XYZ file of C-alpha atoms in Angstrom:
389
model
C -54.742 -11.589 -15.139
C -52.830 -14.747 -13.660
C -50.680 -14.104 -10.325
C -46.976 -13.796 -10.889
C -44.908 -16.818 -9.959
C -43.150 -15.643 -6.808
C -39.853 -17.566 -7.976
C -39.972 -16.168 -11.495
C -37.132 -14.015 -12.138
C -37.149 -10.378 -12.949
C -35.206 -9.996 -16.258
C -33.192 -7.065 -17.504
C -35.697 -4.380 -18.627
C -37.572 -4.485 -15.147
C -37.864 -1.572 -13.083
C -36.380 -1.631 -9.771
C -37.502 0.683 -6.982
C -34.728 1.745 -4.425
C -35.761 2.992 -0.979
C -32.753 5.237 -0.130
C -30.552 7.372 -2.250
C -27.176 7.314 -0.671
C -23.723 5.906 -1.881
C -25.047 2.363 -1.516
C -27.903 3.084 -3.935
C -25.412 4.881 -6.320
C -23.205 1.621 -6.620
C -26.261 -0.548 -6.873
C -27.498 1.908 -9.721
C -24.324 1.667 -11.613
C -24.376 -2.178 -11.640
C -27.823 -2.478 -12.528
C -27.805 0.074 -15.355
C -24.830 -2.009 -16.712
C -27.165 -5.057 -16.603
C -30.006 -3.297 -18.462
C -32.372 -2.529 -15.420
C -34.360 0.550 -14.941
C -34.290 2.286 -11.555
C -36.314 4.759 -9.605
C -35.232 6.115 -6.200
C -37.115 7.346 -3.151
C -35.032 9.801 -1.111
C -35.887 13.269 0.565
C -32.608 14.779 -0.780
C -32.389 17.047 -3.878
C -29.465 15.701 -5.659
C -28.707 12.241 -4.074
C -25.886 10.158 -5.113
C -28.333 7.390 -6.409
C -30.667 9.762 -8.073
C -27.944 10.883 -10.443
C -27.883 7.383 -12.173
C -31.619 6.581 -11.930
C -34.311 6.911 -14.361
C -36.601 8.668 -11.810
C -36.448 10.359 -8.378
C -39.470 10.657 -5.970
C -38.209 13.505 -3.596
C -40.174 12.564 -0.359
C -39.672 11.466 3.172
C -39.379 7.821 3.793
C -42.411 7.646 5.971
C -44.572 9.528 3.180
C -47.123 6.779 2.393
C -48.183 8.349 -0.737
C -44.910 8.614 -2.160
C -43.904 5.112 -1.256
C -47.043 3.798 -2.828
C -46.330 5.649 -6.000
C -42.621 4.071 -6.131
C -44.401 0.606 -5.591
C -46.921 1.296 -8.581
C -43.894 2.498 -10.865
C -41.682 -0.425 -10.081
C -41.679 -4.204 -10.735
C -39.945 -4.714 -7.301
C -38.452 -2.736 -4.556
C -35.272 -3.121 -2.539
C -33.375 -0.806 -0.314
C -30.144 0.889 0.647
C -31.211 1.915 4.049
C -32.403 -0.476 6.930
C -34.176 2.439 8.605
C -36.949 2.715 6.306
C -40.507 2.871 7.657
C -41.573 -0.711 8.425
C -45.347 0.147 8.383
C -45.076 1.938 4.794
C -43.172 -0.964 3.446
C -45.891 -3.293 4.477
C -48.231 -1.213 2.392
C -45.893 -1.214 -0.606
C -45.635 -5.113 -0.349
C -49.498 -5.215 -1.043
C -48.585 -3.854 -4.601
C -45.136 -5.191 -5.377
C -42.343 -7.523 -3.861
C -40.187 -5.923 -1.244
C -36.844 -7.411 -0.793
C -35.628 -7.634 1.767
C -39.200 -7.567 3.399
C -40.384 -5.696 6.430
C -40.075 -8.487 9.019
C -36.288 -8.444 8.272
C -36.049 -4.884 8.967
C -38.182 -5.011 12.195
C -35.261 -7.178 13.650
C -32.526 -5.142 12.079
C -34.014 -1.784 13.424
C -34.038 -3.022 17.029
C -30.756 -3.788 18.607
C -32.675 -5.795 21.415
C -34.789 -7.625 19.042
C -31.490 -8.106 16.855
C -29.611 -9.981 19.598
C -32.542 -11.913 20.943
C -33.151 -13.197 17.552
C -29.470 -14.145 16.938
C -29.602 -16.070 20.298
C -32.651 -17.803 19.353
C -30.835 -19.242 16.134
C -27.841 -20.362 18.167
C -25.612 -17.476 17.404
C -23.409 -15.873 20.246
C -23.635 -12.436 21.352
C -22.071 -10.180 24.011
C -24.038 -10.265 27.303
C -26.866 -7.624 27.042
C -30.061 -6.310 29.000
C -32.733 -4.150 27.736
C -33.177 -0.766 29.344
C -36.046 1.721 29.405
C -35.482 3.842 32.574
C -32.503 4.948 34.624
C -33.330 2.517 37.140
C -33.199 -0.335 34.394
C -29.786 0.861 33.800
C -28.594 0.515 37.406
C -29.883 -3.146 37.499
C -28.540 -3.711 34.219
C -25.076 -2.723 35.205
C -25.488 -4.973 38.101
C -26.090 -7.902 35.908
C -23.623 -7.245 32.841
C -20.969 -5.375 34.820
C -18.424 -2.940 33.411
C -17.066 -1.757 31.079
C -20.311 -1.833 29.033
C -21.879 0.446 26.316
C -25.204 1.970 26.534
C -26.920 2.275 23.172
C -30.257 3.528 21.798
C -32.263 0.509 20.775
C -33.192 2.115 17.492
C -31.211 4.245 14.915
C -27.852 5.359 15.668
C -24.940 4.367 13.439
C -21.143 5.130 12.990
C -20.715 5.453 16.711
C -23.797 7.836 17.369
C -26.439 7.153 19.832
C -24.212 5.292 22.500
C -21.994 6.130 25.466
C -19.224 3.845 27.043
C -19.527 3.123 30.808
C -16.212 2.200 32.372
C -17.404 2.348 35.968
C -20.668 2.447 37.639
C -19.834 5.969 38.466
C -20.181 6.981 34.829
C -23.936 5.737 34.656
C -25.202 9.262 35.055
C -23.258 10.874 32.313
C -23.934 7.982 29.798
C -27.696 8.171 30.545
C -27.819 11.995 30.030
C -25.658 11.429 26.639
C -28.183 9.152 25.222
C -31.615 9.493 26.967
C -32.886 12.346 24.610
C -32.296 10.143 21.609
C -34.942 7.506 22.195
C -37.023 5.634 24.764
C -35.814 2.085 24.373
C -31.979 1.299 24.990
C -29.765 -1.772 25.325
C -26.637 -2.238 27.732
C -24.038 -4.391 26.189
C -21.053 -5.820 27.842
C -18.030 -4.372 26.197
C -16.164 -7.529 24.567
C -12.483 -7.797 24.726
C -11.709 -8.903 21.122
C -8.901 -9.486 18.900
C -10.548 -7.769 15.883
C -13.799 -7.078 14.343
C -14.687 -8.942 11.079
C -17.597 -8.778 8.772
C -19.435 -10.996 6.234
C -21.805 -10.106 3.465
C -24.086 -12.928 2.730
C -26.573 -13.067 -0.178
C -29.550 -15.374 -0.172
C -31.878 -15.651 -3.387
C -35.675 -16.249 -3.732
C -35.076 -19.972 -3.845
C -32.935 -19.942 -0.586
C -29.611 -20.225 -2.539
C -26.965 -18.450 -0.317
C -23.453 -17.271 -1.104
C -21.190 -15.377 1.357
C -18.180 -13.121 0.511
C -15.025 -13.827 2.243
C -14.450 -12.660 5.852
C -13.291 -9.234 5.864
C -11.230 -7.435 8.675
C -12.320 -3.773 9.889
C -10.515 -1.105 11.837
C -12.431 1.932 12.915
C -11.564 5.577 13.954
C -13.963 7.532 15.924
C -16.597 4.981 15.593
C -16.647 4.880 11.842
C -15.131 2.380 9.591
C -11.609 3.416 8.235
C -9.911 0.331 6.688
C -11.214 -3.086 5.452
C -8.681 -5.569 4.545
C -9.702 -9.062 2.969
C -9.180 -11.694 3.681
C -9.139 -11.171 7.354
C -5.993 -12.283 9.278
C -7.823 -15.247 11.207
C -7.329 -18.789 11.632
C -9.454 -20.808 9.046
C -11.535 -22.147 11.866
C -12.594 -18.811 13.070
C -13.414 -17.710 9.334
C -15.559 -20.577 8.925
C -17.512 -19.779 12.207
C -18.021 -16.257 10.690
C -19.248 -17.615 7.586
C -21.460 -19.922 9.297
C -23.018 -17.149 11.569
C -23.755 -15.114 8.527
C -25.673 -18.043 6.751
C -27.531 -18.934 9.781
C -28.781 -15.348 10.219
C -29.631 -14.939 6.571
C -31.539 -18.169 6.508
C -33.263 -17.780 9.917
C -34.507 -14.320 8.987
C -35.538 -15.435 5.389
C -33.500 -12.701 3.809
C -34.180 -11.991 0.020
C -31.256 -9.745 -0.737
C -27.983 -9.042 1.123
C -27.265 -9.265 4.839
C -24.097 -7.858 6.263
C -23.107 -9.148 9.632
C -20.422 -7.334 12.006
C -18.926 -9.710 14.391
C -16.195 -9.845 17.107
C -13.327 -12.320 17.385
C -12.776 -12.744 21.232
C -9.572 -13.742 22.755
C -10.669 -17.300 22.636
C -11.299 -17.248 18.927
C -14.949 -17.425 19.318
C -17.433 -15.316 16.913
C -19.706 -13.001 18.631
C -22.245 -11.201 16.378
C -22.384 -7.422 16.833
C -24.916 -5.826 14.349
C -26.705 -6.831 11.200
C -27.556 -4.794 8.248
C -30.006 -6.117 5.380
C -28.243 -4.142 2.693
C -24.878 -3.703 1.152
C -21.985 -2.735 3.649
C -19.283 -0.288 3.762
C -17.051 -3.222 4.468
C -18.033 -4.797 1.109
C -16.992 -2.008 -1.168
C -13.869 -4.001 -2.188
C -15.767 -6.441 -3.769
C -16.248 -4.176 -6.836
C -12.747 -4.681 -7.823
C -11.500 -7.910 -5.771
C -14.271 -10.528 -6.216
C -15.964 -12.461 -9.014
C -19.107 -10.494 -8.336
C -19.448 -7.243 -6.427
C -21.931 -6.964 -3.420
C -24.017 -4.552 -5.583
C -24.388 -6.918 -8.413
C -25.313 -9.685 -5.980
C -27.956 -7.665 -4.378
C -29.500 -7.219 -7.913
C -28.975 -10.947 -8.585
C -30.688 -12.016 -5.259
C -33.495 -9.652 -5.300
C -34.460 -10.254 -9.021
C -34.201 -14.123 -8.623
C -31.111 -14.561 -10.825
C -28.534 -17.239 -10.131
C -26.100 -15.684 -7.642
C -22.612 -14.794 -8.766
C -19.176 -16.312 -7.405
C -18.170 -14.265 -4.236
C -14.775 -15.797 -4.612
C -11.843 -13.375 -3.865
C -9.841 -12.912 -6.916
C -7.122 -10.709 -5.366
C -6.390 -9.781 -1.729
C -7.708 -6.233 -1.359
C -8.130 -3.128 1.232
C -10.444 -0.492 1.245
C -10.232 2.926 2.996
C -12.949 5.655 3.628
C -12.814 9.056 2.132
C -14.211 11.373 4.794
C -15.223 14.977 4.584
C -12.324 15.904 6.477
C -9.996 13.881 4.402
C -10.713 15.199 0.955
C -13.828 17.342 0.959
C -15.909 16.460 -2.004
C -12.939 14.821 -3.535
C -13.291 17.353 -6.675
C -10.302 19.261 -7.789
C -8.062 17.565 -5.454
C -4.427 17.453 -6.687
C -3.626 14.595 -4.342
C -5.670 12.283 -6.695
C -2.838 12.286 -9.044
C -0.462 10.763 -6.398
C -3.196 8.391 -5.118
C -3.768 6.901 -8.439
C -0.261 6.262 -8.925
C -0.225 3.679 -6.225
C -0.307 0.405 -7.989
C -3.649 -1.412 -8.236
C -5.771 1.332 -6.729
C -9.129 2.543 -7.624
C -11.042 5.634 -6.658
C -14.724 6.054 -5.949
C -16.287 9.317 -5.360
C -20.151 9.524 -4.432
C -21.248 12.569 -5.987
C -22.043 14.451 -2.717
C -22.130 18.200 -3.057
C -21.066 19.179 0.359
C -18.535 17.684 2.841
C -18.546 17.775 6.407
C -16.498 15.874 9.177
C -17.626 12.275 9.468
C -19.540 12.297 6.245
C -18.350 9.477 3.903
C -17.444 11.089 0.478
C -15.829 8.154 -1.364
C -13.410 5.201 -0.927
C -10.079 3.938 -2.270
C -9.579 0.204 -2.949
C -6.084 -1.222 -3.543
C -5.467 -4.762 -4.582
C -1.994 -6.811 -4.127
C -0.704 -10.292 -3.722
C -1.609 -10.172 0.166
C -3.837 -8.298 2.240
C -1.181 -6.361 4.298
C 0.232 -4.963 1.069
C -3.104 -4.058 -0.210
C -3.621 -2.070 3.100
C -0.252 -0.217 2.790
C -1.148 0.632 -0.609
C -4.721 1.922 0.244
C -3.185 3.916 3.141
C -0.661 5.494 0.951
C -3.326 6.287 -1.573
C -5.546 7.795 1.313
C -2.504 9.798 2.522
C -2.085 11.293 -0.871
C -5.745 12.286 -1.169
C -5.872 13.582 2.496
C -2.825 15.630 2.032
C -3.297 16.836 -1.380
C -5.842 19.521 -0.568
């Protein structure tokens, strides 16, 4: 049997294995099924959002080697919707089948110190930071970085979890107590005064082709993304910087698939990288309605070695998350009638059977002639959904 050409495309009819079965996997599955691909998902959940649209569901923990190897054997290639998959297990899977993006990318994305050190080695600006392992390390880091600062776990933690703000040195004890039990490696980051947070989703294919979606502007509530508008309200020069940062990181890391890059725009208009995620991103959901290709189809194209689609913005857009406290599961909500009466508005529900505060249950996207009008429409639809229960 001859070896497969590493750059040969995986054509429709191929089976794609997906590590992770959440809403990102669900939206990927919908795009992949539309284009004729088969999917198998690995996820410990019983009725995960992605599994509802896949040809098979291997229900097992992400670190279950036997289950992961079964996924590899049943797939032509493997991709992921969750960057905290077990790297050692992915390396074993890679002996059987291409894994895109590869484990080496995840090793960087899963560790905040390594993430920022890598960015700086590629010439990308970040906030000042110091690695922290002990309480004494934290005091030393505070002397060097200053306050205000944020203490974060080096691994895991998302949507504001696993971190504590230190406004003055007197708050160091409380911050340490808040995060110390959540890991054994930490990072202290200077709190950046910034005009806004922006993000870019960049695709990179097997042959090194890259394509970036336009810069999006993000607003958070309680550490969780609430509203995204695109295009971001920043000067053209700052937008070019943000796109350049995303391309630099995608190329430097050798990503095959997507790389989402969260960044700050500081008061001087400089772009500072905050975090990366080698997968589709919440701030890219508007691409389903607003762009020449969605981020999920672009992920499919990239990992399968197909030509990348045009990420051009066809209409300004805004996306707002629907959380458990906003709309429950989204089912049987009378407010959906008023929400969908808002012009050029689309509703996406994720098929999660139970809701809780802080859990993402769906999103709304609105289009308009400009991003501000789109944001006003999205918020009007969100208010209708949230208030219609």
